[in-house]
XYZ file of C-alpha atoms in Angstrom:
354
model
C 6.928 2.756 24.336
C 4.734 5.114 22.742
C 1.135 4.822 22.210
C 0.820 7.438 19.531
C 1.293 7.006 15.840
C 4.377 9.102 15.508
C 6.393 6.840 18.288
C 7.467 3.529 16.960
C 7.301 0.470 19.191
C 10.168 -2.017 19.168
C 10.492 -5.521 20.275
C 6.891 -5.736 21.120
C 6.787 -9.515 20.751
C 9.293 -10.009 23.572
C 7.531 -7.339 25.653
C 4.244 -9.119 25.351
C 5.796 -12.480 26.230
C 7.349 -10.977 29.324
C 4.175 -9.381 30.319
C 2.380 -12.807 30.089
C 4.894 -14.265 32.270
C 4.351 -11.746 34.952
C 0.711 -12.164 34.607
C 0.228 -15.972 34.475
C -3.537 -15.921 34.909
C -3.913 -14.413 31.297
C -1.416 -16.811 29.763
C -3.908 -19.658 29.515
C -5.941 -19.303 26.220
C -4.012 -16.361 25.127
C -3.314 -17.474 21.669
C -7.265 -17.368 21.021
C -8.124 -14.252 22.967
C -9.761 -11.503 20.962
C -10.392 -7.905 21.768
C -13.158 -6.432 19.633
C -12.583 -2.661 19.034
C -15.094 -0.267 17.325
C -16.027 3.363 17.776
C -17.731 6.581 16.401
C -17.247 10.407 16.243
C -16.946 12.360 19.462
C -19.909 14.694 18.608
C -23.760 13.879 18.310
C -24.861 12.791 15.012
C -26.287 15.091 12.458
C -28.990 12.404 11.454
C -31.885 12.617 13.858
C -31.832 8.883 14.288
C -28.117 8.423 14.042
C -27.369 8.138 17.771
C -30.098 5.540 18.156
C -28.819 3.523 15.236
C -25.269 3.707 16.523
C -26.376 2.499 20.027
C -28.221 -0.411 18.243
C -25.191 -1.364 16.310
C -23.126 -1.097 19.510
C -25.587 -3.352 21.426
C -25.238 -5.899 18.442
C -21.538 -6.009 19.058
C -21.796 -6.219 22.835
C -24.216 -9.265 22.345
C -21.997 -11.063 20.045
C -18.959 -10.598 22.327
C -20.834 -11.642 25.410
C -21.997 -14.757 23.741
C -18.522 -15.646 22.727
C -16.474 -14.367 25.592
C -14.679 -11.587 23.908
C -13.753 -8.236 25.484
C -14.911 -5.066 23.613
C -13.610 -1.455 23.623
C -15.614 1.378 22.157
C -13.845 4.595 21.367
C -15.400 7.913 20.692
C -12.274 10.170 20.977
C -10.385 11.402 17.995
C -6.904 10.187 19.139
C -5.001 11.922 16.429
C -6.304 15.349 15.345
C -5.170 14.931 11.810
C -6.190 11.302 11.234
C -9.886 11.893 10.444
C -12.394 9.807 8.462
C -11.164 6.415 7.293
C -7.906 6.924 9.116
C -9.132 7.574 12.695
C -9.341 3.910 13.515
C -5.497 3.218 13.236
C -4.391 5.138 16.340
C -7.278 3.391 18.282
C -6.063 -0.039 17.163
C -2.536 0.704 17.939
C -3.544 2.012 21.485
C -5.726 -1.101 21.902
C -2.785 -3.479 21.053
C -0.374 -1.831 23.693
C -3.145 -1.539 26.443
C -4.035 -5.106 25.889
C -1.051 -7.409 25.730
C -3.360 -10.145 26.943
C -5.113 -10.189 23.631
C -3.678 -12.085 20.696
C -5.993 -10.616 18.128
C -7.469 -7.057 17.836
C -10.736 -7.204 15.918
C -11.790 -3.881 14.399
C -15.563 -3.741 13.176
C -16.798 -0.361 11.945
C -19.615 1.193 13.530
C -21.945 0.698 10.502
C -21.212 -3.103 10.483
C -23.237 -5.781 12.438
C -23.039 -9.273 13.360
C -25.918 -11.270 11.774
C -24.886 -14.719 12.470
C -24.511 -14.805 16.344
C -23.517 -18.390 16.413
C -20.539 -18.274 14.026
C -16.953 -18.045 15.456
C -13.927 -16.921 13.531
C -11.925 -19.779 12.290
C -8.725 -18.826 13.971
C -6.916 -22.068 13.047
C -7.194 -21.027 9.403
C -5.248 -17.864 10.136
C -2.484 -19.274 12.283
C 0.251 -18.481 9.754
C -1.229 -14.831 9.027
C -1.150 -11.485 10.847
C -3.942 -9.664 9.182
C -7.247 -10.898 7.818
C -9.607 -8.872 5.532
C -12.484 -9.618 3.307
C -11.069 -9.666 -0.197
C -10.325 -11.184 -3.462
C -6.757 -11.786 -4.801
C -7.812 -11.564 -8.436
C -9.503 -8.225 -8.199
C -6.342 -6.736 -6.470
C -3.610 -8.401 -8.472
C -5.077 -8.710 -11.897
C -7.964 -6.208 -11.997
C -6.324 -3.551 -9.747
C -9.529 -2.602 -8.184
C -9.859 -0.633 -5.105
C -12.961 -2.576 -4.143
C -10.968 -5.964 -4.235
C -11.147 -5.815 -0.348
C -12.915 -3.932 2.328
C -11.013 -2.279 5.148
C -13.897 -1.679 7.418
C -13.669 -5.025 9.320
C -10.286 -6.536 9.908
C -8.691 -9.016 12.262
C -5.004 -8.031 13.101
C -2.536 -10.041 15.429
C -1.069 -8.145 18.361
C 2.526 -8.514 17.289
C 5.466 -6.567 16.105
C 4.791 -7.279 12.314
C 1.452 -5.593 12.737
C 2.722 -2.552 14.464
C 5.304 -2.206 11.588
C 2.715 -2.650 9.091
C 0.485 -0.074 10.431
C 3.168 2.409 10.631
C 3.684 1.919 6.827
C -0.217 1.757 6.026
C -0.740 4.955 8.258
C 2.167 6.880 6.333
C -0.455 7.430 3.575
C -2.702 9.126 5.841
C -3.627 12.910 6.147
C -1.221 13.432 9.032
C 1.767 13.025 6.662
C 3.172 15.537 4.214
C 2.941 12.893 1.456
C -1.000 12.750 1.665
C -1.745 14.385 -1.616
C 1.082 12.423 -3.272
C -0.309 9.203 -2.131
C -3.860 10.122 -3.240
C -2.389 10.377 -6.807
C -0.341 7.251 -6.540
C -3.289 5.335 -5.532
C -5.672 6.686 -8.063
C -3.059 6.117 -10.901
C -2.669 2.437 -9.664
C -6.129 1.584 -9.104
C -8.152 3.064 -12.174
C -11.564 2.632 -10.736
C -10.934 4.729 -7.841
C -13.186 7.729 -8.232
C -12.120 10.161 -5.513
C -8.588 11.808 -5.011
C -7.976 11.447 -1.580
C -5.666 8.818 -0.106
C -7.802 6.263 1.841
C -6.901 3.280 3.977
C -8.751 0.744 1.869
C -6.869 1.483 -1.409
C -3.726 1.876 0.681
C -4.036 -1.613 1.918
C -4.724 -2.989 -1.647
C -1.586 -1.086 -2.734
C 0.621 -2.798 -0.111
C -0.725 -6.199 -1.055
C -0.371 -5.697 -4.785
C 2.739 -3.431 -5.087
C 4.784 -4.441 -2.114
C 3.449 -8.130 -1.974
C 7.022 -9.494 -1.415
C 7.200 -7.835 1.849
C 3.550 -7.917 3.211
C 1.251 -10.274 1.257
C 2.355 -13.501 2.708
C 1.188 -12.627 6.150
C -2.299 -11.194 4.870
C -5.186 -13.472 4.515
C -7.893 -12.464 1.937
C -10.994 -14.148 3.222
C -13.678 -14.932 0.682
C -15.135 -18.248 1.828
C -17.699 -16.535 4.130
C -19.046 -13.057 4.822
C -16.156 -11.844 6.884
C -18.278 -8.614 5.999
C -20.955 -8.597 3.399
C -22.505 -5.892 1.341
C -25.918 -4.978 2.862
C -27.983 -4.358 -0.199
C -27.528 -7.861 -1.420
C -28.236 -9.425 1.981
C -31.123 -7.728 3.575
C -33.749 -9.228 1.196
C -32.680 -12.690 2.185
C -33.323 -12.769 5.970
C -36.876 -14.329 5.883
C -35.720 -17.142 3.560
C -32.582 -17.700 5.769
C -34.995 -17.900 8.787
C -37.289 -20.265 7.200
C -34.281 -22.600 6.380
C -33.096 -22.463 10.081
C -36.653 -23.322 11.200
C -36.654 -26.376 8.966
C -33.356 -27.583 10.440
C -34.870 -27.169 13.886
C -37.794 -29.192 13.039
C -35.651 -32.032 11.942
C -33.143 -31.901 14.965
C -35.040 -32.105 18.141
C -32.122 -31.183 20.376
C -32.047 -27.626 18.671
C -35.612 -27.015 19.649
C -34.647 -27.415 23.360
C -34.916 -24.242 25.601
C -31.528 -23.547 26.888
C -29.731 -20.731 29.052
C -27.827 -18.175 27.072
C -24.502 -19.393 28.859
C -24.642 -22.610 26.647
C -25.961 -20.820 23.354
C -22.390 -21.354 21.902
C -22.706 -25.192 22.198
C -26.053 -25.053 20.414
C -24.595 -22.878 17.964
C -21.850 -25.456 17.219
C -24.368 -28.272 16.990
C -26.434 -26.011 14.439
C -23.299 -25.218 12.621
C -23.030 -29.061 11.419
C -26.340 -28.694 9.717
C -25.805 -25.437 7.935
C -22.017 -25.635 7.343
C -20.861 -24.290 4.068
C -19.743 -20.931 2.454
C -22.237 -18.085 2.447
C -20.805 -16.094 -0.275
C -23.569 -16.900 -2.591
C -26.398 -14.918 -1.314
C -29.694 -16.705 -0.512
C -28.002 -19.940 0.683
C -28.879 -21.439 3.742
C -26.178 -19.901 6.202
C -26.755 -16.700 7.921
C -24.277 -13.946 6.701
C -21.606 -13.366 9.362
C -21.396 -9.604 9.297
C -23.748 -7.307 7.353
C -21.876 -4.035 6.449
C -23.873 -1.052 5.596
C -21.328 0.690 3.509
C -22.352 4.030 2.070
C -25.522 4.403 4.426
C -23.693 6.630 6.962
C -26.170 6.205 9.808
C -24.638 9.101 11.836
C -24.391 11.711 9.386
C -27.405 10.631 7.310
C -25.292 11.560 3.977
C -25.765 8.377 2.459
C -24.526 7.417 -0.987
C -26.920 8.581 -3.687
C -26.861 5.182 -5.211
C -29.459 4.357 -2.361
C -32.522 5.762 -1.176
C -32.700 6.872 2.509
C -35.543 4.463 3.076
C -33.502 1.524 1.701
C -30.697 2.165 4.081
C -32.840 2.822 7.294
C -35.286 -0.067 6.469
C -32.450 -2.322 5.609
C -30.600 -1.545 8.984
C -33.849 -2.067 11.014
C -34.228 -5.511 9.284
C -30.742 -6.605 9.804
C -30.764 -5.278 13.515
C -33.878 -7.173 14.224
C -32.728 -10.347 12.514
C -29.745 -10.417 14.729
C -31.583 -9.453 17.760
C -34.035 -12.230 17.257
C -30.957 -14.781 17.809
C -30.300 -12.830 21.148
C -33.790 -12.796 22.221
C -34.635 -16.629 21.552
C -33.058 -17.829 24.718
C -34.918 -15.152 26.760
C -38.223 -16.315 25.149
C -39.069 -13.487 22.802
C -38.669 -12.481 19.167
C -39.463 -9.894 16.471
C -42.097 -11.524 14.417
C -41.780 -8.591 11.697
C -38.170 -7.617 11.046
C -39.455 -4.265 9.903
C -40.859 -3.601 13.322
C -39.356 -3.336 16.645
C -42.186 -4.929 18.472
C -41.740 -8.362 20.143
C -43.901 -11.254 21.154
C -43.196 -14.302 23.505
C -42.032 -17.344 21.611
C -44.564 -20.076 21.546
C -43.557 -23.322 23.418
C -43.554 -25.359 20.338
C -41.443 -22.934 18.135
C -40.783 -23.571 15.432
C -44.264 -25.268 14.824
C -44.168 -28.578 13.569
């Protein structure tokens, strides 16, 4: 059994099953066990505040995992010297699968994505017949042939043989193979709105869904009913309005106003969910966006997409981080009254005020 991308793994489902038999303490709850995986580059960030931002993004993920009982693994080593950029995460995901046979799901979350609804839990029952979940829209992939028909920066992948086989095929489009340039041309000719020549993982995934759909698509769930990951620019201006809506719910439901220990926050989150349930794909609706993804902002390098200003990226990150942090600070008795400022104040005993 090899941990590197070059070595194929065979009969992994049977090996996992045997491992769980030999370690019965991990067997209970194994079907819902999630290992969150994220990471960053080995070297310090070029952006003067980049390492601070990555620390806060990581803290956010640690907070979310602690609240929901997930394990988390942070990697900052380049596991394959030729798999750089978009492709660097796939050796990490494969290694995490093999190192953690106790986990049913590996949950990759990019370093520039953060949880902005700390109560929400992945609806695993919805994905029981699938092995890979990504944010996407079938029409954009199958009809429009758009490379932005999905986002590969956040995905949930089952720890099974199908996933290992799929990643072998997916990674075969990467820079470690002699066909890298050829795949770049193929992907660009298939998805006409792809504007850069290199083969990338997101367009590669869209290709496998659209062109090799008979082989793979049935096991891939394109999630569009909630923000499995959401585009930051259309989200960050809605936080105050969403917070006001949640305060209105708490004024009406006395139990939600009760101070409680962090260990039981999940139960309060489930109760709150009953009052704010519904999809959040329409920005500005009541529900908090699950994940806000700062695509194009490049917090580590600072080389943001020129579609946005640096201030828009940095201020948006600060607001999103403090919006999420308020949900963590609440049981501890504090909050950021201004999302654009890191300062905190104690929460009044009657918060939210009647």
